Amino acid sequence: AAGVIQSPRHLIKEKRETATLKCYPIPRHDTVYWYQQGPGQDPQFLISFYEKMQSDKGSIPDRFSAQQFSDYHSELNMSSLELGDSALYFCASTLGTSVGNEQFFGPGTRLTVL
Amino acid sequence: GQNIDQPTEMTATEGAIVQINCTYQTSGFNGLFWYQQHAGEAPTFLSYNVLDGLEEKGRFSSFLSRSKGYSYLLLKELQMKDSASYLCAVRESAGNKLTFGGGTRVLVKP
């Protein structure tokens, strides 16, 4: 079965550069979530989209923005990168926002900021 | 806000049983999830509880008591490949985002 696809899998950037992370949800899933997981930490919710509209917002810095496109893929744009942005960025998808819908996680993008 | 607590680390022997506890304090509650995560990999879904009681799924079982704000994940017949972090996550009433606990790192020894 198709899973959540994230690209790139690894990304190395320098401070103050920009980065764009992409997420392709499971086919027919219309809801995507972005999480950031620092070394040795649990995933922290950043932002989510349902039917191309932002549905919830967590601890996402103002330097980051995201959107969901008509084909339901999502992109996380990160500007003025800082060393502390180095983390694993996971995208998860579900079908709708019904209770009980499990979130399927993608393999993650490992971002390293030098 | 949400406060989710689980032990940091547990060690068990291959073939044994381990119980990972999770306590939560939330203003709302719309379900509790358990995920398994190997280092550097994506969390994978194990179980979901929204009503009180036990959910059994092969070697894994999960229990929920909403009145006590308590859940546990039971891993039976431990295998070496079960060495991983186990994340307890609560879904808030509003929205569908998950708030994760710190994770419990389980080490299975021969």
XYZ file of C-alpha atoms in Angstrom, chain B residues 8 11 19 23 25 46 49 54 56 61 64 72:
12
model
C 12.109 7.445 30.168
C 14.819 -2.847 30.152
C 4.149 -2.658 30.660
C -0.521 9.373 32.556
C -3.709 15.665 32.287
C 0.333 0.462 17.371
C -8.127 3.838 22.778
C -8.424 -3.058 26.956
C -5.709 -6.317 22.191
C -2.407 -4.572 24.174
C -7.298 3.173 29.028
C -0.646 1.437 29.497
